[in-house]
Short mmCIF file of N, CA and C in Angstrom, two decimals:
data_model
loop_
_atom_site.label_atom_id
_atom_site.label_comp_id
_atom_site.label_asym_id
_atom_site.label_seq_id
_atom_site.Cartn_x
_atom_site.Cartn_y
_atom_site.Cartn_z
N UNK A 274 57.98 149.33 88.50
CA UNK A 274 58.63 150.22 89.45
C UNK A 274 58.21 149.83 90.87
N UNK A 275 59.33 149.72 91.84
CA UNK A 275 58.76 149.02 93.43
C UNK A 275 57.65 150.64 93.87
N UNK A 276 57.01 150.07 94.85
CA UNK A 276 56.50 151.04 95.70
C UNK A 276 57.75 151.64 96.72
N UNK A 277 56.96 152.38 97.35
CA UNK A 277 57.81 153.13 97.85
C UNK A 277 57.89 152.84 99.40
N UNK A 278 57.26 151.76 99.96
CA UNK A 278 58.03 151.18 100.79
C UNK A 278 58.66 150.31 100.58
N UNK A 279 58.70 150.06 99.24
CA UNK A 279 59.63 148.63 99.27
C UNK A 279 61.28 149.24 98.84
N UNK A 280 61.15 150.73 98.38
CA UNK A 280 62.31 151.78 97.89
C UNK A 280 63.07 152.09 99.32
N UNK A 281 62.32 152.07 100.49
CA UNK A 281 62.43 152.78 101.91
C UNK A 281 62.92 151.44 102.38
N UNK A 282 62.56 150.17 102.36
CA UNK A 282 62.91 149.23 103.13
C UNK A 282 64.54 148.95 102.47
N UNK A 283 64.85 149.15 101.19
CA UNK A 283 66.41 148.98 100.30
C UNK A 283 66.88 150.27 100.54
N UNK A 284 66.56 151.74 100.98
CA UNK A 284 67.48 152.08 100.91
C UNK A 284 68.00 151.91 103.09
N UNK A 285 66.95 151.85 103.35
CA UNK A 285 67.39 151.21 105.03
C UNK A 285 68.78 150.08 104.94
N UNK A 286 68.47 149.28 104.26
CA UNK A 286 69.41 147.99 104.27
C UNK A 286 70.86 148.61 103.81
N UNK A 287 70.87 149.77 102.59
CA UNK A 287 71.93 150.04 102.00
C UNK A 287 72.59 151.07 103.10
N UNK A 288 72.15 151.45 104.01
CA UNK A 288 72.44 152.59 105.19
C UNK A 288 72.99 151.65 106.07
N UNK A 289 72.11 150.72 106.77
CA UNK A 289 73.02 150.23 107.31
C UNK A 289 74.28 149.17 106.95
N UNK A 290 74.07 148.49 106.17
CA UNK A 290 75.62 147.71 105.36
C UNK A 290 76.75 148.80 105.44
N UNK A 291 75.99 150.21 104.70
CA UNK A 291 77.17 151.12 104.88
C UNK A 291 77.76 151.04 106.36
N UNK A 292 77.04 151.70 107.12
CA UNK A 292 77.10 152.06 108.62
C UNK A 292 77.94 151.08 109.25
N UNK A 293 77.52 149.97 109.29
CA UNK A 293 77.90 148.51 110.20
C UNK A 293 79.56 148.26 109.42
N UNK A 294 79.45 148.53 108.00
CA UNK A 294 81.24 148.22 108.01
C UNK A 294 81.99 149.27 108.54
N UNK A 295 81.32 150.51 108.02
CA UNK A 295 81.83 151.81 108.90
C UNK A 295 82.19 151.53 110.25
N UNK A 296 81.64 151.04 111.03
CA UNK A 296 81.38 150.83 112.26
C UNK A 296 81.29 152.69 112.80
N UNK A 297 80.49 153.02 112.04
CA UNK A 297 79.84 154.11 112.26
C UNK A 297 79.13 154.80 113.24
N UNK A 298 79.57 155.52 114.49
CA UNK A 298 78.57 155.87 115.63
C UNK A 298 77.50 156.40 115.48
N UNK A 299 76.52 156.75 116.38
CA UNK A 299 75.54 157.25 116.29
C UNK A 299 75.76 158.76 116.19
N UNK A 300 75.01 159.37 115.34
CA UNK A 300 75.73 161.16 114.29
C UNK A 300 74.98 162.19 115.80
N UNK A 301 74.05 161.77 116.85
CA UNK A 301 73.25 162.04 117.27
C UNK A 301 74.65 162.34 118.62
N UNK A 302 74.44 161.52 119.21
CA UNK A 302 75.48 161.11 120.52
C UNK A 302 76.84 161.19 120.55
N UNK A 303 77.00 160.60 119.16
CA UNK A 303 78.39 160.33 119.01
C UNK A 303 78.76 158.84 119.95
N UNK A 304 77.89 158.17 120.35
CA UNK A 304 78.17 157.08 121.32
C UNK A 304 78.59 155.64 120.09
N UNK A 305 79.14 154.84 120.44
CA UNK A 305 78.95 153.02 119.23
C UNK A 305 77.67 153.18 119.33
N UNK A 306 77.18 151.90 118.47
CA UNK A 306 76.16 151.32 118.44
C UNK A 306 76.47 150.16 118.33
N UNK A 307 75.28 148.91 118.46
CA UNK A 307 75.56 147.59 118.46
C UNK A 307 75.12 147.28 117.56
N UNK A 308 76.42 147.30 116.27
CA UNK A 308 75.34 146.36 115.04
C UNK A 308 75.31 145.42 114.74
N UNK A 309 75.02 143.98 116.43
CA UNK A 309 74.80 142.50 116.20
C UNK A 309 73.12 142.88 116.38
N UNK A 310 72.76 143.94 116.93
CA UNK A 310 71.28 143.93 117.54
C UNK A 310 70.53 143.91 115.91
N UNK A 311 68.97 143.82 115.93
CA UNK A 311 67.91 143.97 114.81
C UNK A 311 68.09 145.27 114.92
N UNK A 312 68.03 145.57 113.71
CA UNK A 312 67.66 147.19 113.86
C UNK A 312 66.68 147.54 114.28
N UNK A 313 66.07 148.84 114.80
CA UNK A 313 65.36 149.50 115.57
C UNK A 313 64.68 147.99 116.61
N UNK A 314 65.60 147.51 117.05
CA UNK A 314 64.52 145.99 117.99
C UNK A 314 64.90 146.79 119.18
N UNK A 315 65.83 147.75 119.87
CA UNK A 315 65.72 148.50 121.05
C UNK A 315 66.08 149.50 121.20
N UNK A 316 66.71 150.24 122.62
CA UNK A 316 67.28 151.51 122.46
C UNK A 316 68.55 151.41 121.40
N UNK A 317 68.99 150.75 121.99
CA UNK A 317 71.00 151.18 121.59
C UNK A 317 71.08 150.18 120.17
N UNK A 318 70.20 150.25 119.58
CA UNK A 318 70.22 149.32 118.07
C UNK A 318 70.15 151.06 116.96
N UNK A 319 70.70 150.03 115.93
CA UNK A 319 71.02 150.96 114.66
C UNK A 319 69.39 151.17 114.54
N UNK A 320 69.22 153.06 114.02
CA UNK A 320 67.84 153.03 113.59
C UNK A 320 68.16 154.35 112.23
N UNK A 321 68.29 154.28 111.04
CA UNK A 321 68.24 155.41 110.47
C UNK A 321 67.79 156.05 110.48
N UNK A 322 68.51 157.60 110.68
CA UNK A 322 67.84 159.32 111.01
C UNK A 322 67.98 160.02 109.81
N UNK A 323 67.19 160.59 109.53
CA UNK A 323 67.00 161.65 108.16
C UNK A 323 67.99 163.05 108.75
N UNK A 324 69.04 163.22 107.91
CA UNK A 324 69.56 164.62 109.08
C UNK A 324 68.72 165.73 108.14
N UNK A 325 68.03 165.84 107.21
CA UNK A 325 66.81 167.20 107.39
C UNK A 325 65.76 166.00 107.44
N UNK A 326 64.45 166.57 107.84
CA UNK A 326 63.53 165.75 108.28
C UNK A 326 62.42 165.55 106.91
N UNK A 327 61.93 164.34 106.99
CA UNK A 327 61.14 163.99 106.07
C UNK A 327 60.25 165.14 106.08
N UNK A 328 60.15 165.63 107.49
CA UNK A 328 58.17 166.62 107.09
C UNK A 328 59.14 167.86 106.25
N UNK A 329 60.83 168.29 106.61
CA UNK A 329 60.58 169.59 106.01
C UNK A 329 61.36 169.30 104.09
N UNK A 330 61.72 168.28 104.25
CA UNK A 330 62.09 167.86 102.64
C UNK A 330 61.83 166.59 102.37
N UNK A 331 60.44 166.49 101.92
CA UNK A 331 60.20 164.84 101.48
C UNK A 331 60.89 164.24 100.20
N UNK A 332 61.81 165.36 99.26
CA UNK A 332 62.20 164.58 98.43
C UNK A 332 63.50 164.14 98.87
N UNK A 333 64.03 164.18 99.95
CA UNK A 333 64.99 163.48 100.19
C UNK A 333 65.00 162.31 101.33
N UNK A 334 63.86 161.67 101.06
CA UNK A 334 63.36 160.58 101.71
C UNK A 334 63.84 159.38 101.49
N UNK A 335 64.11 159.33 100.18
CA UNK A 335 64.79 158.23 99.76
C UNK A 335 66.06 158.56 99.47
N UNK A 336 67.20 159.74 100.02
CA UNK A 336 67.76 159.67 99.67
C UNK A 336 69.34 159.35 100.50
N UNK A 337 69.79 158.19 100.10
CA UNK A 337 70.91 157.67 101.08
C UNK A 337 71.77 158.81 101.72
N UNK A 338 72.30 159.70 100.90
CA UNK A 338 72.98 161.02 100.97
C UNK A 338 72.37 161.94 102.38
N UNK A 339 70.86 161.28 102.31
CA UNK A 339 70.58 162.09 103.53
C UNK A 339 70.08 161.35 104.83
N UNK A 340 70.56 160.12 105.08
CA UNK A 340 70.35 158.93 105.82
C UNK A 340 71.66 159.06 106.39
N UNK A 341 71.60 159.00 108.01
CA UNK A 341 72.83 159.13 109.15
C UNK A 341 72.55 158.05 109.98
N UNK A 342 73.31 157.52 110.74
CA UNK A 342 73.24 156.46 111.87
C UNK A 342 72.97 157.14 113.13
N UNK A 343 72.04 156.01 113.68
CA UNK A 343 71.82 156.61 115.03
C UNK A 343 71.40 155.23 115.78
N UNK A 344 71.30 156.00 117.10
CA UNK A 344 70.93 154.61 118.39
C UNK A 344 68.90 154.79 117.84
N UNK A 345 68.00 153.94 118.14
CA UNK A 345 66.56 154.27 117.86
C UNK A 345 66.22 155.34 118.95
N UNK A 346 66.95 155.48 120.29
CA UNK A 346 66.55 155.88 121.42
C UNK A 346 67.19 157.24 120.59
N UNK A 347 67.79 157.61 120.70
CA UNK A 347 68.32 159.21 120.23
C UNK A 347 67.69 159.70 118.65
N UNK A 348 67.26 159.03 118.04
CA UNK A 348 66.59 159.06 116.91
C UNK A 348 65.01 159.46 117.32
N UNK A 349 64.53 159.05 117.96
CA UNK A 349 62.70 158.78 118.87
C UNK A 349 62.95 160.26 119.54
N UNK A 350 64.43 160.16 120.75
CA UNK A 350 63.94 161.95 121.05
C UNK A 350 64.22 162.82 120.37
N UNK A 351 65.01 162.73 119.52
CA UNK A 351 65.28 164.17 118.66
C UNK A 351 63.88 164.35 117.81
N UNK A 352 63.57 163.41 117.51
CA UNK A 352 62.21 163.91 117.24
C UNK A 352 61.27 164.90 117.91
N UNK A 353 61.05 163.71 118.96
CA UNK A 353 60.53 164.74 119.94
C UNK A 353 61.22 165.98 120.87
N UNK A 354 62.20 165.98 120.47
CA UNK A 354 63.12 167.29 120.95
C UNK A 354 63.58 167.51 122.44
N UNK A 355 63.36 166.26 122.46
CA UNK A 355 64.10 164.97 124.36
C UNK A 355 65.33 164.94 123.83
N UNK A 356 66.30 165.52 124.26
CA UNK A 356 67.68 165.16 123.81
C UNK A 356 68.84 164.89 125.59
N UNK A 357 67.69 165.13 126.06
CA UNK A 357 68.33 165.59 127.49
C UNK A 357 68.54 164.16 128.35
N UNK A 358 70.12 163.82 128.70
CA UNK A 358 70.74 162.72 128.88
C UNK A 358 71.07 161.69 128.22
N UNK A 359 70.95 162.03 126.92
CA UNK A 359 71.62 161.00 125.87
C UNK A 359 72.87 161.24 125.44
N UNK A 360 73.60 161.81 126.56
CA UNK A 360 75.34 161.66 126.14
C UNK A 360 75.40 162.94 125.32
N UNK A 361 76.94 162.84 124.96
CA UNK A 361 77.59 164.24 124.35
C UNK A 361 77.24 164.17 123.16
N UNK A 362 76.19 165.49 122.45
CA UNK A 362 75.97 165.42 121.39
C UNK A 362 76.84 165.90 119.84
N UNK A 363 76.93 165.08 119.00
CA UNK A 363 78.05 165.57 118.09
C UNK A 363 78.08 167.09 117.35
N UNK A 364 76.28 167.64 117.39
CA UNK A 364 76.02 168.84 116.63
C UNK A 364 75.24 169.12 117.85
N UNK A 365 74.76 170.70 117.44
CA UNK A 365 73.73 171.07 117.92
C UNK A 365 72.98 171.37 117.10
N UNK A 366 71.67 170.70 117.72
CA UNK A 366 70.23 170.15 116.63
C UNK A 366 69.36 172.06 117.04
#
């Protein structure tokens, strides 16, 4: 049985393949994204967002169903709950 980063690093890859044919925006902004960039290599690169958060449901950590596209930069503040000037947001968080 893989570990479980090696479960986290396949289901990343399977999020974005989805995403990138999607040509899927960021669920955060609603802005494109650039998916020639590395993922998470800057702001405006694909970075997968958990839309409930790992701390409040870890069993859906691995779960693609709960994996959304985002820019890394809008992914990093919603964390930190910086949402302020990252464009029109699609929900309210």
């Amino acid at each position: 049985m893989a570990n479980r980063s090696s479960r986290w690093k396949n289901i990343r890859m399977l999020a974005w393949e989805r995403d990138r044919k999607a040509k899927a925006v960021c669920h955060i902004c609603n802005q494109p994204i650039d998916y020639s960039l590395q993922p998470s290599s800057c702001e405006l690169a694909y970075e997968c967002d958990h839309i409930i958060p790992f701390s409040k449901r870890p069993d859906l950590e691995l779960d693609l169903n709960n994996i959304a596209p985002s820019h890394r930069r809008c992914n990093r503040a919603r964390c930190s709950g910086d949402l302020v000037g990252l464009g029109q947001q699609s929900r309210v968080w």
